[in-house]
mmCIF file of C-alpha atoms in Angstrom:
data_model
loop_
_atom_site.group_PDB
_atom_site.id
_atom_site.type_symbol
_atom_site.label_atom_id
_atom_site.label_comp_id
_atom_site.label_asym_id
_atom_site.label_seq_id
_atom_site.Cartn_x
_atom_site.Cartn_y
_atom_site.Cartn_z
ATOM 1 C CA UNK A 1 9.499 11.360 -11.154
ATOM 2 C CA UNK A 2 11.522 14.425 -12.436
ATOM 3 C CA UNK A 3 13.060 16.937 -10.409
ATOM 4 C CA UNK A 4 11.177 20.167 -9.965
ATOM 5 C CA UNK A 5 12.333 23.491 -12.111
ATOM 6 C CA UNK A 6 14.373 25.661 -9.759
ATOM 7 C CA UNK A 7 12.132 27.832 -7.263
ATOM 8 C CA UNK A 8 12.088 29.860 -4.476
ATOM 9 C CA UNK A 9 9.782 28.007 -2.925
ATOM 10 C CA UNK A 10 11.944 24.751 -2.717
ATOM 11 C CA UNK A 11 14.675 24.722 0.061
ATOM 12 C CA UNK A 12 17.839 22.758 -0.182
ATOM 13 C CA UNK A 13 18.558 20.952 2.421
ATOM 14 C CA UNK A 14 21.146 21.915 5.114
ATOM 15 C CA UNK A 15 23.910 20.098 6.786
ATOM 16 C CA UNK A 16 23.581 18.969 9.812
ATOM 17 C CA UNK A 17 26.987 18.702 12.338
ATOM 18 C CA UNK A 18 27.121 15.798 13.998
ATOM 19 C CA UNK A 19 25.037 12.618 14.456
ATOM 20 C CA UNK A 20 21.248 13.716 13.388
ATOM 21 C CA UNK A 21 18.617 12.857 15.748
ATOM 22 C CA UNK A 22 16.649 10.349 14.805
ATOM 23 C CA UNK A 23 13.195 9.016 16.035
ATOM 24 C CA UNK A 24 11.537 6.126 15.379
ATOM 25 C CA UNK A 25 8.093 5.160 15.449
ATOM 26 C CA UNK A 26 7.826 1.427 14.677
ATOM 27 C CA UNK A 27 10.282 -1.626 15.437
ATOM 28 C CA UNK A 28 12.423 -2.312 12.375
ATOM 29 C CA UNK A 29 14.469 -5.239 11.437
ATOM 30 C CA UNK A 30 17.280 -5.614 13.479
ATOM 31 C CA UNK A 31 19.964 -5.182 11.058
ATOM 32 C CA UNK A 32 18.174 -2.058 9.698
ATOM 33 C CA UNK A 33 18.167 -0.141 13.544
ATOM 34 C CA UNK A 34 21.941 -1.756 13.773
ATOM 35 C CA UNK A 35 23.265 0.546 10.478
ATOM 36 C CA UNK A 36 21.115 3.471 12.180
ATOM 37 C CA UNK A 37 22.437 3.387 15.540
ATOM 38 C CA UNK A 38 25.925 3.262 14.119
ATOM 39 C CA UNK A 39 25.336 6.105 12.052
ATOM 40 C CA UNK A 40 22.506 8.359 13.642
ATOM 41 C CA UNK A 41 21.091 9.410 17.405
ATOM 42 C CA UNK A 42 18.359 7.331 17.284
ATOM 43 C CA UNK A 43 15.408 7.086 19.623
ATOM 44 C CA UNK A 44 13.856 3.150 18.448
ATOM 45 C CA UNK A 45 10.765 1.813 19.454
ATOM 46 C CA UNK A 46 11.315 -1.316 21.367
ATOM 47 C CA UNK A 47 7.597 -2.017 22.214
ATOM 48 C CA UNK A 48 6.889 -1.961 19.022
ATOM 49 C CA UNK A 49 3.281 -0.563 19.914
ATOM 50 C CA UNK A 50 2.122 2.569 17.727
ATOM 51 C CA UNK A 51 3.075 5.847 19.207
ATOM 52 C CA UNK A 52 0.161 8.074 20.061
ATOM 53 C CA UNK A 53 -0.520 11.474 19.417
ATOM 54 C CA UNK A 54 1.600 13.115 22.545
ATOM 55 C CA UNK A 55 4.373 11.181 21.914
ATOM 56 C CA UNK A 56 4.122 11.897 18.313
ATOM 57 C CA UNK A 57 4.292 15.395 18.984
ATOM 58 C CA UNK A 58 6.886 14.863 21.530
ATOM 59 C CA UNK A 59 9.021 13.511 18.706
ATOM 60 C CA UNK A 60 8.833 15.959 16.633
ATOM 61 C CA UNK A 61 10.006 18.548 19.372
ATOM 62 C CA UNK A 62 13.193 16.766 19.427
ATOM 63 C CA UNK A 63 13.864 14.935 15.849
ATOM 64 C CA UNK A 64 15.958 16.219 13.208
ATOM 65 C CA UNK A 65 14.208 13.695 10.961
ATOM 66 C CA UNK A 66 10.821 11.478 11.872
ATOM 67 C CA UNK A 67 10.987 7.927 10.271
ATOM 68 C CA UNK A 68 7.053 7.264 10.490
ATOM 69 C CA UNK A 69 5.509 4.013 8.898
ATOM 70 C CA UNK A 70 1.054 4.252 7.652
ATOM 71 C CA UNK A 71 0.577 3.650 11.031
ATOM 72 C CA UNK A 72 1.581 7.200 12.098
ATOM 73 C CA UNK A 73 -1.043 10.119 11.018
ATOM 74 C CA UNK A 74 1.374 13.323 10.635
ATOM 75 C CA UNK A 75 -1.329 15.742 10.388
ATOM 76 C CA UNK A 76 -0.764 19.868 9.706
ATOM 77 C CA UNK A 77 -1.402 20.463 13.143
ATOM 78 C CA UNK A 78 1.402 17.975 14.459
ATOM 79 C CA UNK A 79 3.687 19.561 11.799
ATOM 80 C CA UNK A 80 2.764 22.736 12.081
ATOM 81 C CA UNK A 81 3.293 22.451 15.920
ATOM 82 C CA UNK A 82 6.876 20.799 15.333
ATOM 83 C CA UNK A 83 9.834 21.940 16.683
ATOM 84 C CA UNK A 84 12.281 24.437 14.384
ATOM 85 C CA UNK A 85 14.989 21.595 14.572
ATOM 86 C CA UNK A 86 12.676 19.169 12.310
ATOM 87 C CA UNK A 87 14.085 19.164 8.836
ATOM 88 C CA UNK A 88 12.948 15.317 7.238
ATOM 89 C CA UNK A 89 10.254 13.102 7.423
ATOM 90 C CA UNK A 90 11.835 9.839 6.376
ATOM 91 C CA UNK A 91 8.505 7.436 5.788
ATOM 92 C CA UNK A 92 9.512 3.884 5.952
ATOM 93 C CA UNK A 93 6.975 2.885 2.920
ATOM 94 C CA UNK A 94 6.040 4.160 -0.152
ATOM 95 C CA UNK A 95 2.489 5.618 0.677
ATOM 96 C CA UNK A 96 2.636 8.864 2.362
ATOM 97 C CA UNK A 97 -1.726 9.433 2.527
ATOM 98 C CA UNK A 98 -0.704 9.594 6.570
ATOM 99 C CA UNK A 99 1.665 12.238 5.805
ATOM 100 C CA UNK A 100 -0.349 16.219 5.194
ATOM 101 C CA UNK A 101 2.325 17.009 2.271
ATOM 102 C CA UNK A 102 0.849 20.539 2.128
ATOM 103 C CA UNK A 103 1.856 20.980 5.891
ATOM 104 C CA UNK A 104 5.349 19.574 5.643
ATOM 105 C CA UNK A 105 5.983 22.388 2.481
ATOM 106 C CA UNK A 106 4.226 25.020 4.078
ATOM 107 C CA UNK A 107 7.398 24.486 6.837
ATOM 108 C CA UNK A 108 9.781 23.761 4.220
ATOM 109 C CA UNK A 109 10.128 19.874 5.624
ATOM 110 C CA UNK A 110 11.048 17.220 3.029
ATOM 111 C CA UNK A 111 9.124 14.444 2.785
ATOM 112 C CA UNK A 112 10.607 10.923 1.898
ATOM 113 C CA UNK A 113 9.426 7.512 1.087
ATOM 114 C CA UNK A 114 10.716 3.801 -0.156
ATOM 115 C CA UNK A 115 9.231 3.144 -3.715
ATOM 116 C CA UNK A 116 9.622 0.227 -5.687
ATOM 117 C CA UNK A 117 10.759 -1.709 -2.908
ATOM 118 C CA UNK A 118 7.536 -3.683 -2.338
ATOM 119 C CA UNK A 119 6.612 -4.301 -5.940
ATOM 120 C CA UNK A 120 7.199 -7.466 -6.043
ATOM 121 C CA UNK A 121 5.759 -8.698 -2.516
ATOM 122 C CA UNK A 122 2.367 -7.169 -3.185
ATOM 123 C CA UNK A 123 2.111 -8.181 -6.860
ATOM 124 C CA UNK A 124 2.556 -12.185 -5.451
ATOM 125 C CA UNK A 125 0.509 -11.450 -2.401
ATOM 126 C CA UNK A 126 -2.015 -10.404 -4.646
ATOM 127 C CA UNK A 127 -1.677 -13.548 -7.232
ATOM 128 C CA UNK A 128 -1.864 -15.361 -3.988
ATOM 129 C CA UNK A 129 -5.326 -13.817 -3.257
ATOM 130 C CA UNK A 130 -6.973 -14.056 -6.541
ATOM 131 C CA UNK A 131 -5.679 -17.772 -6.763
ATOM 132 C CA UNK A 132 -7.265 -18.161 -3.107
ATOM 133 C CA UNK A 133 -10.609 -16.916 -3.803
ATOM 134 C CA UNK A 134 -11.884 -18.404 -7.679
ATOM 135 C CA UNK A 135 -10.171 -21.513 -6.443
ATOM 136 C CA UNK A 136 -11.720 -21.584 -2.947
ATOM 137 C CA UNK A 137 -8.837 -22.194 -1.024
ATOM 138 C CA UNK A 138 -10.190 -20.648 2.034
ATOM 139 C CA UNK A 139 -13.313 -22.723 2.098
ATOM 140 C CA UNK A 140 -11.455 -25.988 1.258
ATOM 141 C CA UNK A 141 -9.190 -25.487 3.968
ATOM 142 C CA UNK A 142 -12.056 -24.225 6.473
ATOM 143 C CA UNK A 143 -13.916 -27.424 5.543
ATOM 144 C CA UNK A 144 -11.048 -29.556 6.537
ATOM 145 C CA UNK A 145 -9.847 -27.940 9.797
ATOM 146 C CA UNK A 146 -13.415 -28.262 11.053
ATOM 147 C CA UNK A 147 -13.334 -32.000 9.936
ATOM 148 C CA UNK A 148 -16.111 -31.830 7.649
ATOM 149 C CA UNK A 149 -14.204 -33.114 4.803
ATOM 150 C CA UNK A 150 -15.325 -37.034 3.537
ATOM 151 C CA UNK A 151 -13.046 -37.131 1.001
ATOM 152 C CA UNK A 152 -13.162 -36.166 -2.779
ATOM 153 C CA UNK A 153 -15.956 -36.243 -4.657
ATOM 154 C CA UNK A 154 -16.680 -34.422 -8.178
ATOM 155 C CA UNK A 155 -19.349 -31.894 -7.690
ATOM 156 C CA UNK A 156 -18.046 -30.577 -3.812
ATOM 157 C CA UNK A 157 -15.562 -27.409 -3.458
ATOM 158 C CA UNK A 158 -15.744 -25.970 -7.173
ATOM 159 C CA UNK A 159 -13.995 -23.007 -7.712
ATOM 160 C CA UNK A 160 -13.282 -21.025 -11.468
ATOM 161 C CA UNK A 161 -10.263 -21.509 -13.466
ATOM 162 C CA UNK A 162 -7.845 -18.825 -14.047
ATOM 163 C CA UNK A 163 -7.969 -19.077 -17.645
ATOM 164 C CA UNK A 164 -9.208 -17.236 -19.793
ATOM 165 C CA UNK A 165 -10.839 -14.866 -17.159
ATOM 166 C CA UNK A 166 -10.675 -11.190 -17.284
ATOM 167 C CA UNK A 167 -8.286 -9.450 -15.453
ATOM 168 C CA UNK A 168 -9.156 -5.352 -14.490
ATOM 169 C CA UNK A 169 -7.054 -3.709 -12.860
ATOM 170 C CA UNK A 170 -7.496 -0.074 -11.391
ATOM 171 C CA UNK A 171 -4.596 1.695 -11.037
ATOM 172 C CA UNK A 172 -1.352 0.533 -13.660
ATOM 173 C CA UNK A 173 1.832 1.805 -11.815
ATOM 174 C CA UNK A 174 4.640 -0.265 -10.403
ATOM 175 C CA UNK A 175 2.773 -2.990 -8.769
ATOM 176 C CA UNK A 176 -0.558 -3.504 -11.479
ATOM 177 C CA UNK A 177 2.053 -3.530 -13.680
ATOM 178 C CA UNK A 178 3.827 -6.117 -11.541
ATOM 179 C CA UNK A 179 0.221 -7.702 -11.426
ATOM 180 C CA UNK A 180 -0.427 -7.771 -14.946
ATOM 181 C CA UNK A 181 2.937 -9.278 -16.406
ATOM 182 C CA UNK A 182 2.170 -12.735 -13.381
ATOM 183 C CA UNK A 183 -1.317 -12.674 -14.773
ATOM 184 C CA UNK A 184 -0.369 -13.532 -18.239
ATOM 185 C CA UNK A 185 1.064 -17.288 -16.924
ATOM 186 C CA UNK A 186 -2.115 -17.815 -15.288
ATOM 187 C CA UNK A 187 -3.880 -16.812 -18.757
ATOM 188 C CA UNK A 188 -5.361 -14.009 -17.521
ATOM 189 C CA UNK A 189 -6.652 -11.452 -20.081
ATOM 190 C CA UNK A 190 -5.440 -7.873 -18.658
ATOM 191 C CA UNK A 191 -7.987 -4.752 -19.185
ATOM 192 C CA UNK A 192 -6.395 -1.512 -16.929
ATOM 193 C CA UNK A 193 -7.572 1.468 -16.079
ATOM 194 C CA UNK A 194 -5.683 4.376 -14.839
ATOM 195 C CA UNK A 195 -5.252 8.371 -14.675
ATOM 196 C CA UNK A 196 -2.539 8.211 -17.906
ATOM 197 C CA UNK A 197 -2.415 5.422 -20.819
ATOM 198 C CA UNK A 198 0.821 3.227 -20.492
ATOM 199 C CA UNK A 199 3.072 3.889 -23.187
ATOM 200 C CA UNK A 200 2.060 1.192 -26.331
ATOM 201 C CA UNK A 201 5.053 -0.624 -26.028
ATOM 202 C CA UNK A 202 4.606 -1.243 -22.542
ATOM 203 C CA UNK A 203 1.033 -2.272 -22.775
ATOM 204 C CA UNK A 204 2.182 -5.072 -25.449
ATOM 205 C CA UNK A 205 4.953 -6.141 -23.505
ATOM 206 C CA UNK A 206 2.205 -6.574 -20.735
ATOM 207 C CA UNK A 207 -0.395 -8.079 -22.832
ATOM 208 C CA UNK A 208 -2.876 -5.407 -21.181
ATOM 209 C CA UNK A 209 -5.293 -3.364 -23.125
ATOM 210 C CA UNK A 210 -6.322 0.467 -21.590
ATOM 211 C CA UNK A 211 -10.004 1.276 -20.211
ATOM 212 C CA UNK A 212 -10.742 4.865 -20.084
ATOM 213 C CA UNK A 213 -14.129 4.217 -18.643
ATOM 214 C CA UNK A 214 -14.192 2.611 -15.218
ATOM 215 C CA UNK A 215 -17.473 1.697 -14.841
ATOM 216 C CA UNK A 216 -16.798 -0.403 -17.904
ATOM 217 C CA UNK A 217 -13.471 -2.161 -16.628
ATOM 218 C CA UNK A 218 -16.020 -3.254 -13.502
ATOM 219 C CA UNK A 219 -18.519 -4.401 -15.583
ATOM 220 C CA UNK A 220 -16.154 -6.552 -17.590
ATOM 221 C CA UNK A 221 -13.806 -7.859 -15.146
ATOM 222 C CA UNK A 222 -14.061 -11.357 -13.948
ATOM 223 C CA UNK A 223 -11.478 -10.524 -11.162
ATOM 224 C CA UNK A 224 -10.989 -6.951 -10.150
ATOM 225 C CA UNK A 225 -7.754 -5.964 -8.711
ATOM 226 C CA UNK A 226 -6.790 -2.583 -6.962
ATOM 227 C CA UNK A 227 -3.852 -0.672 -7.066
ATOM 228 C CA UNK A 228 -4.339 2.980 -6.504
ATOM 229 C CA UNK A 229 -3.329 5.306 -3.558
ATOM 230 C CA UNK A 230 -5.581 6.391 -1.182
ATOM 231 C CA UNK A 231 -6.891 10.072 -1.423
ATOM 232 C CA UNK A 232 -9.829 11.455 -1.199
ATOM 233 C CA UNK A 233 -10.446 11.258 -5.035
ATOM 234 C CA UNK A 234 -9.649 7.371 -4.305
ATOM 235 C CA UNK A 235 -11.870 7.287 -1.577
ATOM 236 C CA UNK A 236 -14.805 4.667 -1.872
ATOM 237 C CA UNK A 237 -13.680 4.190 -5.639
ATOM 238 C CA UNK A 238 -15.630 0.761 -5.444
ATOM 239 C CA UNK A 239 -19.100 2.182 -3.560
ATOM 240 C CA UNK A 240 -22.223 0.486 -3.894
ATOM 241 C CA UNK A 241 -23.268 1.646 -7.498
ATOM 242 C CA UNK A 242 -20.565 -0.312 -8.944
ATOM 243 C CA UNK A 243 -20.102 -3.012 -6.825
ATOM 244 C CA UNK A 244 -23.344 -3.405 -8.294
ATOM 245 C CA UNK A 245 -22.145 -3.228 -11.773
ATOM 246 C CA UNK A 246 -20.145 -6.489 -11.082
ATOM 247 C CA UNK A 247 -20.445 -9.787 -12.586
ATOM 248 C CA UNK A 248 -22.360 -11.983 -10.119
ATOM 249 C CA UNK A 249 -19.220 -14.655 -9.707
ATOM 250 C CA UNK A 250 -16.566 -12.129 -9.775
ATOM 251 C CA UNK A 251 -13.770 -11.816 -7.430
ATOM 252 C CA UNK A 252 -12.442 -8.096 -5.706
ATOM 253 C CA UNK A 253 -8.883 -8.086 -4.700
ATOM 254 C CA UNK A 254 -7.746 -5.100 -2.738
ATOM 255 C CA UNK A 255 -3.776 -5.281 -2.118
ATOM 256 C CA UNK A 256 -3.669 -1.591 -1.781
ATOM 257 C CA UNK A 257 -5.475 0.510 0.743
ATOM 258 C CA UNK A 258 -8.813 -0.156 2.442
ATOM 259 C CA UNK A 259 -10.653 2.832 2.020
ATOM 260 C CA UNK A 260 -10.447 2.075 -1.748
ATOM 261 C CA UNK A 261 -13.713 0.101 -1.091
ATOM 262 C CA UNK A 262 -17.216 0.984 0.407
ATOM 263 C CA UNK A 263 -16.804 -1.984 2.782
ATOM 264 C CA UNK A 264 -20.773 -1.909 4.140
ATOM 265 C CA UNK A 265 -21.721 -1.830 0.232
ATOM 266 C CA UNK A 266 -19.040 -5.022 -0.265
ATOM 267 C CA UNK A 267 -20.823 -6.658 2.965
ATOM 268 C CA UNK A 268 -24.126 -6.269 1.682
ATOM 269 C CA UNK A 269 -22.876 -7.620 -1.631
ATOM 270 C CA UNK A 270 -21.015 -10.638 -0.219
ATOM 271 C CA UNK A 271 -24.384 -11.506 2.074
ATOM 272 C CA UNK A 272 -26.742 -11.439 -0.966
ATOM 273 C CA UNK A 273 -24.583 -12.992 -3.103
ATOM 274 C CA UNK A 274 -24.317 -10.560 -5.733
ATOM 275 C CA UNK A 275 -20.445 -11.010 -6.000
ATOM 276 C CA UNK A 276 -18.518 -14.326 -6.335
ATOM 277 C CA UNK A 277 -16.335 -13.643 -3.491
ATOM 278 C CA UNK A 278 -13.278 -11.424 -1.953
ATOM 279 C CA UNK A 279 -9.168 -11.552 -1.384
ATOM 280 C CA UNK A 280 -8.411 -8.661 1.022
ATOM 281 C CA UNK A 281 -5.076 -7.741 2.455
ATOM 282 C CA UNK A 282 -6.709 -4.317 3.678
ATOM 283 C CA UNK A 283 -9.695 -3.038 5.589
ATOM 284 C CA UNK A 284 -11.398 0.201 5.664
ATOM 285 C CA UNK A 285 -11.047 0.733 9.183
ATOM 286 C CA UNK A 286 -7.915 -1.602 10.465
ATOM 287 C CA UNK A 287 -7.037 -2.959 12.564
ATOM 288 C CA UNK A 288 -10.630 -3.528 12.917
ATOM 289 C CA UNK A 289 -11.932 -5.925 10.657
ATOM 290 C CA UNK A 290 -15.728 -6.150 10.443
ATOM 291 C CA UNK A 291 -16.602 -9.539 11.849
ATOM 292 C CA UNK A 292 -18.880 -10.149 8.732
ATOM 293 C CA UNK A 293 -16.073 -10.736 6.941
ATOM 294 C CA UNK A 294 -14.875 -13.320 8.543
ATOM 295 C CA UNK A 295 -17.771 -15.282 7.984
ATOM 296 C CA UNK A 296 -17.965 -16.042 4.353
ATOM 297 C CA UNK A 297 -15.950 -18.991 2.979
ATOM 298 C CA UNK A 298 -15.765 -16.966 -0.398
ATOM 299 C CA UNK A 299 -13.677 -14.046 1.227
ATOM 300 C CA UNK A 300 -10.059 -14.539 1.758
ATOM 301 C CA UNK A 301 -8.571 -12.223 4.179
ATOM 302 C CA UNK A 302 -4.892 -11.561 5.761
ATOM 303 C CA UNK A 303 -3.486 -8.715 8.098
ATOM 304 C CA UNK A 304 -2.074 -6.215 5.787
ATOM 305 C CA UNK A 305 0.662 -8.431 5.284
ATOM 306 C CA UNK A 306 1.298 -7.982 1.104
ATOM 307 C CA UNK A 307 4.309 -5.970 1.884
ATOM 308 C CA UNK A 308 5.834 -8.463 4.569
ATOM 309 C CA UNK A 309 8.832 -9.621 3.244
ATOM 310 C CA UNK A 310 12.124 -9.726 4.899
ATOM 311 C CA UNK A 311 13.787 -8.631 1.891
ATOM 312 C CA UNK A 312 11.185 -6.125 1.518
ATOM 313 C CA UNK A 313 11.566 -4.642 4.657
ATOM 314 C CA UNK A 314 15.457 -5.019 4.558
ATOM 315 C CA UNK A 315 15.291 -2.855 1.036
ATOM 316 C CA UNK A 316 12.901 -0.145 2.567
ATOM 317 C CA UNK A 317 14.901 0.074 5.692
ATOM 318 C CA UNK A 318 18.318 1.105 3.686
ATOM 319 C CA UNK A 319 16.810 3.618 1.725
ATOM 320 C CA UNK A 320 15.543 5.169 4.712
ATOM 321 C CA UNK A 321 18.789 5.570 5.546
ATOM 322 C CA UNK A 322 19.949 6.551 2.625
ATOM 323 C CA UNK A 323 17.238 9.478 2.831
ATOM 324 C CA UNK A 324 18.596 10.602 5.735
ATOM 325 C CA UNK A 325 22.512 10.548 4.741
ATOM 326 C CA UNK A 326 21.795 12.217 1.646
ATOM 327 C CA UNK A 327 19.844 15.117 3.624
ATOM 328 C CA UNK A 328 21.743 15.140 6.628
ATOM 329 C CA UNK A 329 24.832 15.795 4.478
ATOM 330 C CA UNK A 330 23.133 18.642 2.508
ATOM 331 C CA UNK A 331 21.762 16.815 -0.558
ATOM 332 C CA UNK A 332 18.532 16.365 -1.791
ATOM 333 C CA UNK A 333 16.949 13.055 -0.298
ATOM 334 C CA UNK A 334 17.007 10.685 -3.680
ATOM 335 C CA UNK A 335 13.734 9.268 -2.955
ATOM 336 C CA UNK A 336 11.918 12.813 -1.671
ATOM 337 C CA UNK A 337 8.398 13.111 -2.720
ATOM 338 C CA UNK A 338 7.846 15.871 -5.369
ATOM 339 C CA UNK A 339 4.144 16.646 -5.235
ATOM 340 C CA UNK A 340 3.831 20.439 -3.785
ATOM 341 C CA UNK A 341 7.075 21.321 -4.955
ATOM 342 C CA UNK A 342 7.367 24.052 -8.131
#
């Protein structure tokens, strides 16, 4: 992303003497809260359970910099209500939806994040998923837990090869893009949609050929795989109308946030078997997951887990703290989110 034009709107940041205080909300990996209680003041979370609302606001009374994960909602009023002292929110992830951006400029807070750092994870996590439901992985392994299995036999446990299918994916940035280029050794055809066309070079490197119309990249896709942020633009992207537009055996794969996907509207699709089946990594309203989904042998589903890698974790953890160095010692944050900013 480019650096914003010079404005008075935009406030460097300022040095801070000493040891910034640091809170965190979430447990980290060890060697990640190691580096940051050699280097900060830092309050960890050694429960590990998600801090509420009053200590959420307690934290910000006290912070120089917040290091939040999606778990945390940092709302305008939390901000707003923060204490003069607070001068970085250091999210430990790269989607900041939690995180009221407006609010946070409106008090002049910088607002950081760890991109690129889970590409990779969530692109194989998603493979994973896709693979999972055409080949019916979940079902086969259901059917043999519950010792219903009596051996193989040639018309029992079909699933769809990978071949030759059509791949759609909404959303092209760092991770469809990850997506597509794993696709093509699976012989997946790749049709994308997204707000901007890829440059043309980097749609033949990736084999992947531009939708403008959505509705048409549902209709056509034999697998459908989501990759966009969640916002309210993004909010029930897949809602009934075009889940009904689907192919009656094709797979959704959502890798990427929950409320991407009118979940009642994916039920009711899923029951009547309008749709061939579904991976999903998210839910619309996790931690609860709607026991209906846990029914179906055509729906493969994990705990938000496409992004849990140690190295993964390891990566986002140091440029957290990298965030904060760069800020605490009057620098702009490297990885500070621009939107907002003139």
């Amino acid at each position: 992303m480019s650096q914003p034009a010079a404005s008075a709107e935009y406030r460097p940041a300022r040095r801070v003497e000493g040891k910034p205080r640091v809170v965190v909300t979430r447990r980290l990996l060890p060697e990640t809260e190691a580096r940051m209680a050699e280097l900060f003041d830092v309050t960890l979370n050694e429960e590990d359970k998600a801090m509420d609302r009053a200590a959420l606001a307690e934290a910000l009374q006290r912070a120089h910099v917040l290091v939040p994960t999606v778990t945390d909602t940092i709302d305008a009023e939390l901000i707003a209500a923060a204490g003069p002292q607070l001068g970085l929110i250091a999210n430990f992830g790269a989607g900041t939806e939690h995180i009221d951006l407006a609010a946070a400029r409106a008090r002049r807070i910088p607002v950081t994040n760890t991109p690129g750092v889970f590409t990779d994870d969530t692109a194989d996590m998603t493979v994973a998923l896709i693979v999972s439901v055409m080949r019916r992985l979940n079902h086969g392994g259901r059917t043999l837990r519950a010792g219903k299995w009596e051996g193989w036999a040639p018309s029992t446990l079909l699933g769809h090869r990978l071949g030759g299918k059509v791949l759609g994916i909404v959303g092209m940035g760092r991770i469809g893009q990850a997506v597509a280029h794993r696709a093509r050794a699976f012989g997946l055809s790749v049709v994308y949609h997204n707000r901007h066309r890829l440059p043309e070079a980097l749609e033949n490197m990736l084999a992947a050929r531009f939708e403008p119309d959505l509705d048409a990249l549902v209709a056509g896709a034999d697998v459908l795989s989501l990759h966009c942020p969640a916002s309210p633009e993004t909010h029930h992207l897949i809602d009934a109308r075009r889940i009904a537009l689907m192919k009656p055996h094709a797979t959704i794969v959502n890798t990427a946030r929950g409320q991407l996907i009118e979940e009642e509207a994916l039920i009711a699709a899923l029951v009547e078997g309008r749709i061939g089946g579904a991976g999903l990594d998210v839910f619309e309203h996790e931690p609860s997951v709607d026991p209906r989904l846990l029914s179906h042998d055509n729906v493969a589903i994990l705990p938000h887990m496409g992004s849990a890698t140690f190295e993964g974790r390891i990566a986002s953890g140091e440029k957290v703290i990298a965030n904060i160095r760069f800020w605490a010692d009057g620098h702009r944050p490297p990885d500070q989110v621009l939107e907002g900013w003139a």
